[in-house]
Amino acid sequence: MKNNSLSIVIPAHNEEDNISIIVDNIISSLIGINYDYYILFIDDGSTDFTLKKLKEISSVNSLVKYISLSRNFGHQNALKAGLDFVNTDIVIMMDADMQHPPSLLIDLIRGHEMGFNIVNTLRKDNYNVSFFKRLTSKWFYIVINKMAEIEIDPGSADFRLIDNKVLAVLKGLDETEFFYRGLIKWVGFSQTTIDYYPNSRFSGVSKYSLNKMLKFAIGGILAFSNKPLYFAAYLGLFFSVTSLFYVPYIFYAFITGKEVDGWASIVASIAFFGGIILLILGIIGLYISRIFDQGKKRPNYIIKENN
Ligand code: UDP
Ligand code: MG
């Protein structure tokens, strides 16, 4: 029995061919550490043989545990399931596809031993990351940092170490839509960051389609910012003030008897303002839908089985 404990939380959705390689790599990079540790996989509703692989490995290797969710709840909810389950001095979360190099685990732990509560990682872009991913990721962080009220480092991912103080705070949060990159900044504590070059995905394909990334980005902005609501309000104010300039023209047209002219401009302005009203209603609607979801208080995940 060692003095300290560590858990490694890994969400996995259809990662059947990555499980054994990541387990082997983690174990060999942690040889000799002064921590009792285990690896916890969260099978996030996989439709391939991920769960079967997890059962096989965990039956022969006591370092491997798993939770299997009743369906696909998404990466952030799978992380939440993992964090709720573990109870160790430190926790490391990482992806299952080997893009987050297991060789970095030791550096993360060293960061914690230097006194940091949170050790973040920052991805340095290289050609192991597709052009599409680099482009969308760059814009993701530009937009989110402009809109949200917290600053997130471009290239941060859900690859980090947290200690039990931070774990307790994260466990206590009750949000419908978790956005850990933002929450980690928001919790504070002492944080440091380690740079790394990602590997290419070992097997399988990325689970983040453009549509999923877009939803993830909008979710992140809505969870951390009221700016879109201010934008809507300012836009409304701007157009109400500008429309006042139209009043003298109305008088002029009335006095000179030209009031029937201007059909095109009326139709154009109706279409224009109709569009803006719908946009603003849409923005408000997005926030209301979050309140609606939060009000229902459904759990973020449902556990089907675990070992
Ligand atoms: N993932 C998950 N549930 C999902 C989507 C992804 O648990 O609905 C896991 C996935 O198995 C991986 C991590 O989240 O371990 C990151 O996903 P991925 O590698 O596909 O994203 P990318 O690296 O392309 O951003
Ligand atoms: Mg990946």
Short mmCIF file of C-alpha atoms and ligand atoms in Angstrom, two decimals:
data_model
loop_
_atom_site.label_atom_id
_atom_site.label_comp_id
_atom_site.label_asym_id
_atom_site.label_seq_id
_atom_site.Cartn_x
_atom_site.Cartn_y
_atom_site.Cartn_z
CA MET A 1 0.00 0.00 0.00
CA LYS A 2 1.45 3.34 -1.07
CA ASN A 3 0.76 6.69 0.51
CA ASN A 4 -0.91 8.30 -2.46
CA SER A 5 -3.59 7.26 -4.87
CA LEU A 6 -4.18 8.12 -8.49
CA SER A 7 -6.93 7.35 -10.97
CA ILE A 8 -6.87 7.83 -14.71
CA VAL A 9 -10.27 8.57 -16.19
CA ILE A 10 -10.74 7.74 -19.87
CA PRO A 11 -14.02 8.22 -21.75
CA ALA A 12 -14.27 5.83 -24.67
CA HIS A 13 -16.84 5.74 -27.42
CA ASN A 14 -16.18 3.05 -30.02
CA GLU A 15 -12.49 2.67 -29.23
CA GLU A 16 -12.23 -1.15 -29.36
CA ASP A 17 -8.75 -1.21 -30.90
CA ASN A 18 -7.29 1.47 -28.63
CA ILE A 19 -8.04 -0.03 -25.24
CA SER A 20 -5.26 -2.56 -24.85
CA ILE A 21 -2.57 -0.31 -26.36
CA ILE A 22 -3.39 2.60 -24.07
CA VAL A 23 -3.51 0.34 -21.02
CA ASP A 24 -0.07 -1.11 -21.88
CA ASN A 25 1.38 2.34 -22.49
CA ILE A 26 0.01 3.81 -19.29
CA ILE A 27 1.27 0.90 -17.22
CA SER A 28 4.75 1.08 -18.69
CA SER A 29 4.98 4.83 -18.25
CA LEU A 30 3.93 4.56 -14.61
CA ILE A 31 6.40 1.86 -13.58
CA GLY A 32 7.95 2.70 -10.22
CA ILE A 33 5.65 5.57 -9.26
CA ASN A 34 4.82 6.09 -5.67
CA TYR A 35 1.06 5.92 -6.18
CA ASP A 36 -1.53 3.19 -5.98
CA TYR A 37 -3.40 3.69 -9.17
CA TYR A 38 -6.10 2.35 -11.45
CA ILE A 39 -7.38 3.17 -14.90
CA LEU A 40 -11.11 3.82 -15.17
CA PHE A 41 -12.68 3.61 -18.61
CA ILE A 42 -16.13 5.02 -19.23
CA ASP A 43 -17.72 3.15 -22.07
CA ASP A 44 -19.95 5.88 -23.49
CA GLY A 45 -22.58 3.80 -25.26
CA SER A 46 -20.15 2.16 -27.68
CA THR A 47 -21.69 0.11 -30.46
CA ASP A 48 -18.49 -1.82 -31.23
CA PHE A 49 -16.57 -4.25 -28.99
CA THR A 50 -15.23 -1.60 -26.58
CA LEU A 51 -17.20 -2.99 -23.63
CA LYS A 52 -16.21 -6.57 -24.42
CA LYS A 53 -12.54 -5.52 -24.54
CA LEU A 54 -12.91 -3.70 -21.23
CA LYS A 55 -14.45 -6.77 -19.60
CA GLU A 56 -11.67 -8.98 -20.90
CA ILE A 57 -8.85 -6.69 -19.79
CA SER A 58 -10.33 -5.89 -16.40
CA SER A 59 -10.86 -9.58 -15.65
CA VAL A 60 -7.14 -10.25 -15.96
CA ASN A 61 -5.76 -6.88 -14.87
CA SER A 62 -6.86 -5.43 -11.54
CA LEU A 63 -5.51 -2.00 -12.55
CA VAL A 64 -8.34 -1.65 -15.06
CA LYS A 65 -11.90 -0.76 -14.08
CA TYR A 66 -14.82 0.31 -16.18
CA ILE A 67 -18.22 1.92 -16.09
CA SER A 68 -20.57 1.32 -18.97
CA LEU A 69 -23.24 3.94 -19.67
CA SER A 70 -26.71 2.95 -20.84
CA ARG A 71 -26.27 4.88 -24.11
CA ASN A 72 -24.06 7.54 -25.68
CA PHE A 73 -24.19 10.58 -23.39
CA GLY A 74 -21.29 12.49 -24.97
CA HIS A 75 -17.67 13.03 -23.99
CA GLN A 76 -18.30 15.62 -21.24
CA ASN A 77 -21.00 13.57 -19.54
CA ALA A 78 -18.82 10.48 -19.73
CA LEU A 79 -16.08 12.48 -17.99
CA LYS A 80 -18.58 13.55 -15.35
CA ALA A 81 -19.49 9.89 -14.76
CA GLY A 82 -15.80 9.07 -14.29
CA LEU A 83 -15.13 11.98 -11.95
CA ASP A 84 -18.17 11.16 -9.82
CA PHE A 85 -16.93 7.58 -9.47
CA VAL A 86 -13.29 8.12 -8.46
CA ASN A 87 -12.08 9.04 -5.02
CA THR A 88 -8.30 9.31 -5.20
CA ASP A 89 -5.73 11.93 -4.16
CA ILE A 90 -5.19 12.90 -7.78
CA VAL A 91 -7.08 12.25 -11.00
CA ILE A 92 -5.86 12.42 -14.57
CA MET A 93 -8.35 12.63 -17.43
CA MET A 94 -7.32 11.81 -20.97
CA ASP A 95 -8.64 10.52 -24.31
CA ALA A 96 -8.68 6.86 -25.27
CA ASP A 97 -7.17 7.21 -28.73
CA MET A 98 -3.48 7.71 -27.79
CA GLN A 99 -3.52 11.33 -29.00
CA HIS A 100 -2.73 12.31 -25.43
CA PRO A 101 0.68 10.69 -24.92
CA PRO A 102 0.81 8.41 -21.83
CA SER A 103 4.49 9.37 -21.49
CA LEU A 104 3.28 12.77 -20.28
CA LEU A 105 1.57 11.31 -17.21
CA ILE A 106 4.77 11.43 -15.21
CA ASP A 107 5.19 15.13 -16.02
CA LEU A 108 1.62 15.81 -14.92
CA ILE A 109 2.27 14.06 -11.62
CA ARG A 110 5.51 15.98 -11.19
CA GLY A 111 3.56 19.21 -11.75
CA HIS A 112 1.22 18.22 -8.94
CA GLU A 113 4.15 17.36 -6.66
CA MET A 114 5.51 20.86 -7.23
CA GLY A 115 2.36 22.09 -5.49
CA PHE A 116 -0.17 22.72 -8.23
CA ASN A 117 -3.82 21.70 -7.76
CA ILE A 118 -4.38 21.53 -11.50
CA VAL A 119 -1.89 20.60 -14.20
CA ASN A 120 -3.29 21.46 -17.63
CA THR A 121 -1.86 20.50 -20.98
CA LEU A 122 -1.57 22.56 -24.14
CA ARG A 123 -1.53 20.90 -27.52
CA LYS A 124 1.16 22.17 -29.87
CA ASP A 125 -0.14 21.67 -33.34
CA ASN A 126 1.70 19.30 -35.58
CA TYR A 127 0.78 17.24 -38.58
CA ASN A 128 -0.64 14.46 -36.46
CA VAL A 129 -3.64 16.73 -36.17
CA SER A 130 -5.65 17.10 -39.37
CA PHE A 131 -5.80 20.47 -41.15
CA PHE A 132 -9.57 20.52 -40.58
CA LYS A 133 -9.12 19.91 -36.86
CA ARG A 134 -6.47 22.60 -36.54
CA LEU A 135 -8.63 25.11 -38.39
CA THR A 136 -11.86 24.37 -36.51
CA SER A 137 -10.01 24.25 -33.21
CA LYS A 138 -8.37 27.64 -33.88
CA TRP A 139 -11.72 29.26 -34.65
CA PHE A 140 -13.37 27.50 -31.73
CA TYR A 141 -10.98 29.21 -29.31
CA ILE A 142 -11.08 32.59 -31.08
CA VAL A 143 -14.88 32.69 -30.90
CA ILE A 144 -15.18 31.31 -27.39
CA ASN A 145 -12.57 33.67 -25.99
CA LYS A 146 -14.32 36.65 -27.62
CA MET A 147 -17.73 35.62 -26.36
CA ALA A 148 -17.22 33.89 -23.04
CA GLU A 149 -16.24 35.59 -19.81
CA ILE A 150 -13.31 33.29 -19.17
CA GLU A 151 -10.09 32.87 -21.12
CA ILE A 152 -9.39 29.37 -22.44
CA ASP A 153 -5.98 28.62 -23.89
CA PRO A 154 -6.21 27.64 -27.55
CA GLY A 155 -5.23 23.99 -27.86
CA SER A 156 -6.39 22.94 -24.42
CA ALA A 157 -8.13 19.58 -24.29
CA ASP A 158 -9.61 17.39 -21.61
CA PHE A 159 -6.16 16.10 -20.74
CA ARG A 160 -5.18 17.28 -17.30
CA LEU A 161 -4.49 16.39 -13.71
CA ILE A 162 -6.62 17.61 -10.83
CA ASP A 163 -6.19 16.99 -7.12
CA ASN A 164 -8.89 15.92 -4.67
CA LYS A 165 -9.80 19.50 -3.71
CA VAL A 166 -10.67 20.32 -7.32
CA LEU A 167 -12.33 16.93 -7.69
CA ALA A 168 -14.63 17.70 -4.76
CA VAL A 169 -15.65 21.01 -6.36
CA LEU A 170 -16.31 19.40 -9.76
CA LYS A 171 -18.32 16.60 -8.16
CA GLY A 172 -20.51 19.18 -6.43
CA LEU A 173 -21.46 21.01 -9.63
CA ASP A 174 -24.88 20.36 -11.04
CA GLU A 175 -25.07 21.53 -14.64
CA THR A 176 -27.00 20.13 -17.55
CA GLU A 177 -24.24 20.86 -19.99
CA PHE A 178 -20.73 20.38 -18.67
CA PHE A 179 -17.91 22.23 -20.37
CA TYR A 180 -14.85 21.19 -18.40
CA ARG A 181 -12.38 23.40 -20.28
CA GLY A 182 -14.26 26.41 -19.03
CA LEU A 183 -15.02 25.03 -15.59
CA ILE A 184 -11.37 24.25 -14.92
CA LYS A 185 -10.48 27.90 -15.54
CA TRP A 186 -13.46 28.99 -13.50
CA VAL A 187 -12.62 26.97 -10.36
CA GLY A 188 -9.33 28.79 -9.84
CA PHE A 189 -6.79 27.14 -7.44
CA SER A 190 -3.15 27.04 -8.50
CA GLN A 191 -2.73 25.87 -12.06
CA THR A 192 0.14 25.21 -14.39
CA THR A 193 0.35 24.06 -18.00
CA ILE A 194 2.56 21.60 -19.82
CA ASP A 195 3.01 21.67 -23.61
CA TYR A 196 2.90 18.51 -25.66
CA TYR A 197 2.84 17.34 -29.23
CA PRO A 198 -0.13 15.02 -29.85
CA ASN A 199 0.20 11.64 -31.49
CA SER A 200 -2.09 10.81 -34.32
CA ARG A 201 -5.17 8.79 -33.38
CA PHE A 202 -4.03 5.17 -33.04
CA SER A 203 -7.17 3.54 -34.44
CA GLY A 204 -10.71 4.54 -35.40
CA VAL A 205 -12.05 7.95 -36.34
CA SER A 206 -12.68 11.20 -34.49
CA LYS A 207 -16.02 11.23 -32.71
CA TYR A 208 -16.38 14.98 -33.07
CA SER A 209 -18.16 15.78 -36.33
CA LEU A 210 -18.47 19.41 -37.45
CA ASN A 211 -22.04 19.44 -36.16
CA LYS A 212 -20.95 18.09 -32.74
CA MET A 213 -18.13 20.63 -32.53
CA LEU A 214 -20.53 23.45 -33.36
CA LYS A 215 -22.93 22.34 -30.63
CA PHE A 216 -20.01 21.96 -28.22
CA ALA A 217 -18.86 25.52 -29.02
CA ILE A 218 -22.34 27.03 -28.66
CA GLY A 219 -22.84 25.08 -25.42
CA GLY A 220 -19.53 26.44 -24.10
CA ILE A 221 -20.45 30.02 -24.96
CA LEU A 222 -23.92 29.77 -23.45
CA ALA A 223 -22.55 28.16 -20.29
CA PHE A 224 -20.01 30.91 -19.72
CA SER A 225 -21.42 34.08 -21.18
CA ASN A 226 -24.37 36.45 -21.30
CA LYS A 227 -22.73 38.39 -24.11
CA PRO A 228 -25.09 37.10 -26.84
CA LEU A 229 -28.00 38.53 -24.81
CA TYR A 230 -26.25 41.89 -24.55
CA PHE A 231 -25.59 41.73 -28.27
CA ALA A 232 -29.31 41.19 -28.89
CA ALA A 233 -30.27 44.05 -26.59
CA TYR A 234 -27.73 46.49 -28.10
CA LEU A 235 -28.80 45.57 -31.60
CA GLY A 236 -32.41 46.34 -30.68
CA LEU A 237 -31.39 49.64 -29.10
CA PHE A 238 -29.29 50.63 -32.09
CA PHE A 239 -32.12 50.11 -34.54
CA SER A 240 -34.73 51.84 -32.40
CA VAL A 241 -32.51 54.91 -32.15
CA THR A 242 -31.66 54.92 -35.85
CA SER A 243 -35.30 54.57 -36.79
CA LEU A 244 -35.96 57.96 -35.14
CA PHE A 245 -34.02 59.57 -37.98
CA TYR A 246 -36.79 58.37 -40.24
CA VAL A 247 -39.42 60.57 -38.55
CA PRO A 248 -38.51 63.87 -40.35
CA TYR A 249 -38.77 62.07 -43.64
CA ILE A 250 -42.27 60.85 -42.77
CA PHE A 251 -43.34 64.46 -42.12
CA TYR A 252 -41.67 65.62 -45.29
CA ALA A 253 -43.41 62.91 -47.34
CA PHE A 254 -46.75 63.70 -45.73
CA ILE A 255 -46.50 67.45 -46.32
CA THR A 256 -45.34 67.14 -49.91
CA GLY A 257 -47.92 64.42 -50.66
CA LYS A 258 -45.33 61.78 -51.55
CA GLU A 259 -46.44 59.36 -48.88
CA VAL A 260 -47.38 56.49 -51.19
CA ASP A 261 -43.88 56.18 -52.63
CA GLY A 262 -41.30 53.96 -51.01
CA TRP A 263 -42.94 50.54 -51.24
CA ALA A 264 -39.56 48.84 -51.85
CA SER A 265 -37.92 50.43 -48.86
CA ILE A 266 -40.84 49.40 -46.62
CA VAL A 267 -40.70 45.79 -47.77
CA ALA A 268 -36.91 45.73 -47.42
CA SER A 269 -37.03 47.10 -43.90
CA ILE A 270 -39.79 44.67 -42.87
CA ALA A 271 -37.70 41.75 -44.13
CA PHE A 272 -34.56 43.13 -42.47
CA PHE A 273 -36.14 43.74 -39.10
CA GLY A 274 -38.08 40.48 -39.32
CA GLY A 275 -34.72 38.74 -39.65
CA ILE A 276 -33.21 40.60 -36.72
CA ILE A 277 -36.22 39.89 -34.51
CA LEU A 278 -35.97 36.18 -35.30
CA LEU A 279 -32.23 36.23 -34.58
CA ILE A 280 -32.78 37.86 -31.21
CA LEU A 281 -35.63 35.50 -30.37
CA GLY A 282 -33.36 32.61 -31.33
CA ILE A 283 -30.61 33.81 -28.97
CA ILE A 284 -33.09 34.23 -26.12
CA GLY A 285 -34.56 30.83 -27.00
CA LEU A 286 -31.17 29.16 -26.64
CA TYR A 287 -30.83 30.46 -23.11
CA ILE A 288 -34.40 29.48 -22.26
CA SER A 289 -33.75 25.97 -23.56
CA ARG A 290 -30.85 25.75 -21.08
CA ILE A 291 -33.14 26.81 -18.26
CA PHE A 292 -35.68 24.24 -19.46
CA ASP A 293 -33.06 21.48 -19.47
CA GLN A 294 -31.71 22.49 -16.08
CA GLY A 295 -35.25 22.60 -14.68
CA LYS A 296 -35.92 19.00 -15.63
CA LYS A 297 -32.97 17.89 -13.48
CA ARG A 298 -32.35 14.74 -15.45
CA PRO A 299 -29.07 12.99 -14.65
CA ASN A 300 -26.10 13.63 -16.93
CA TYR A 301 -25.59 9.91 -17.45
CA ILE A 302 -27.05 6.53 -16.54
CA ILE A 303 -24.77 3.68 -15.53
CA LYS A 304 -25.70 0.34 -17.07
CA GLU A 305 -22.98 -1.71 -15.38
CA ASN A 306 -19.53 -1.46 -13.88
CA ASN A 307 -16.95 -3.72 -12.30
N1 UDP B 1 -15.81 10.31 -26.65
C1 UDP B 1 -16.81 9.86 -25.79
N2 UDP B 1 -18.12 10.08 -26.16
C2 UDP B 1 -18.46 10.71 -27.33
C3 UDP B 1 -17.41 11.20 -28.16
C4 UDP B 1 -16.10 10.97 -27.78
O1 UDP B 1 -16.55 9.28 -24.76
O2 UDP B 1 -19.66 10.87 -27.59
C5 UDP B 1 -14.40 10.06 -26.26
C6 UDP B 1 -13.56 9.39 -27.33
O3 UDP B 1 -13.67 7.98 -27.26
C7 UDP B 1 -12.17 9.89 -26.98
C8 UDP B 1 -12.43 11.30 -26.45
O4 UDP B 1 -13.80 11.33 -26.06
O5 UDP B 1 -11.58 9.11 -25.96
C9 UDP B 1 -12.15 12.37 -27.48
O6 UDP B 1 -12.84 12.08 -28.68
P1 UDP B 1 -12.14 12.13 -30.10
O7 UDP B 1 -10.76 11.55 -30.04
O8 UDP B 1 -13.06 11.50 -31.08
O9 UDP B 1 -12.08 13.69 -30.36
P2 UDP B 1 -10.92 14.53 -31.10
O10 UDP B 1 -9.61 14.07 -30.54
O11 UDP B 1 -11.06 14.22 -32.54
O12 UDP B 1 -11.26 15.93 -30.74
MG MG B 2 -8.87 12.19 -30.41
#
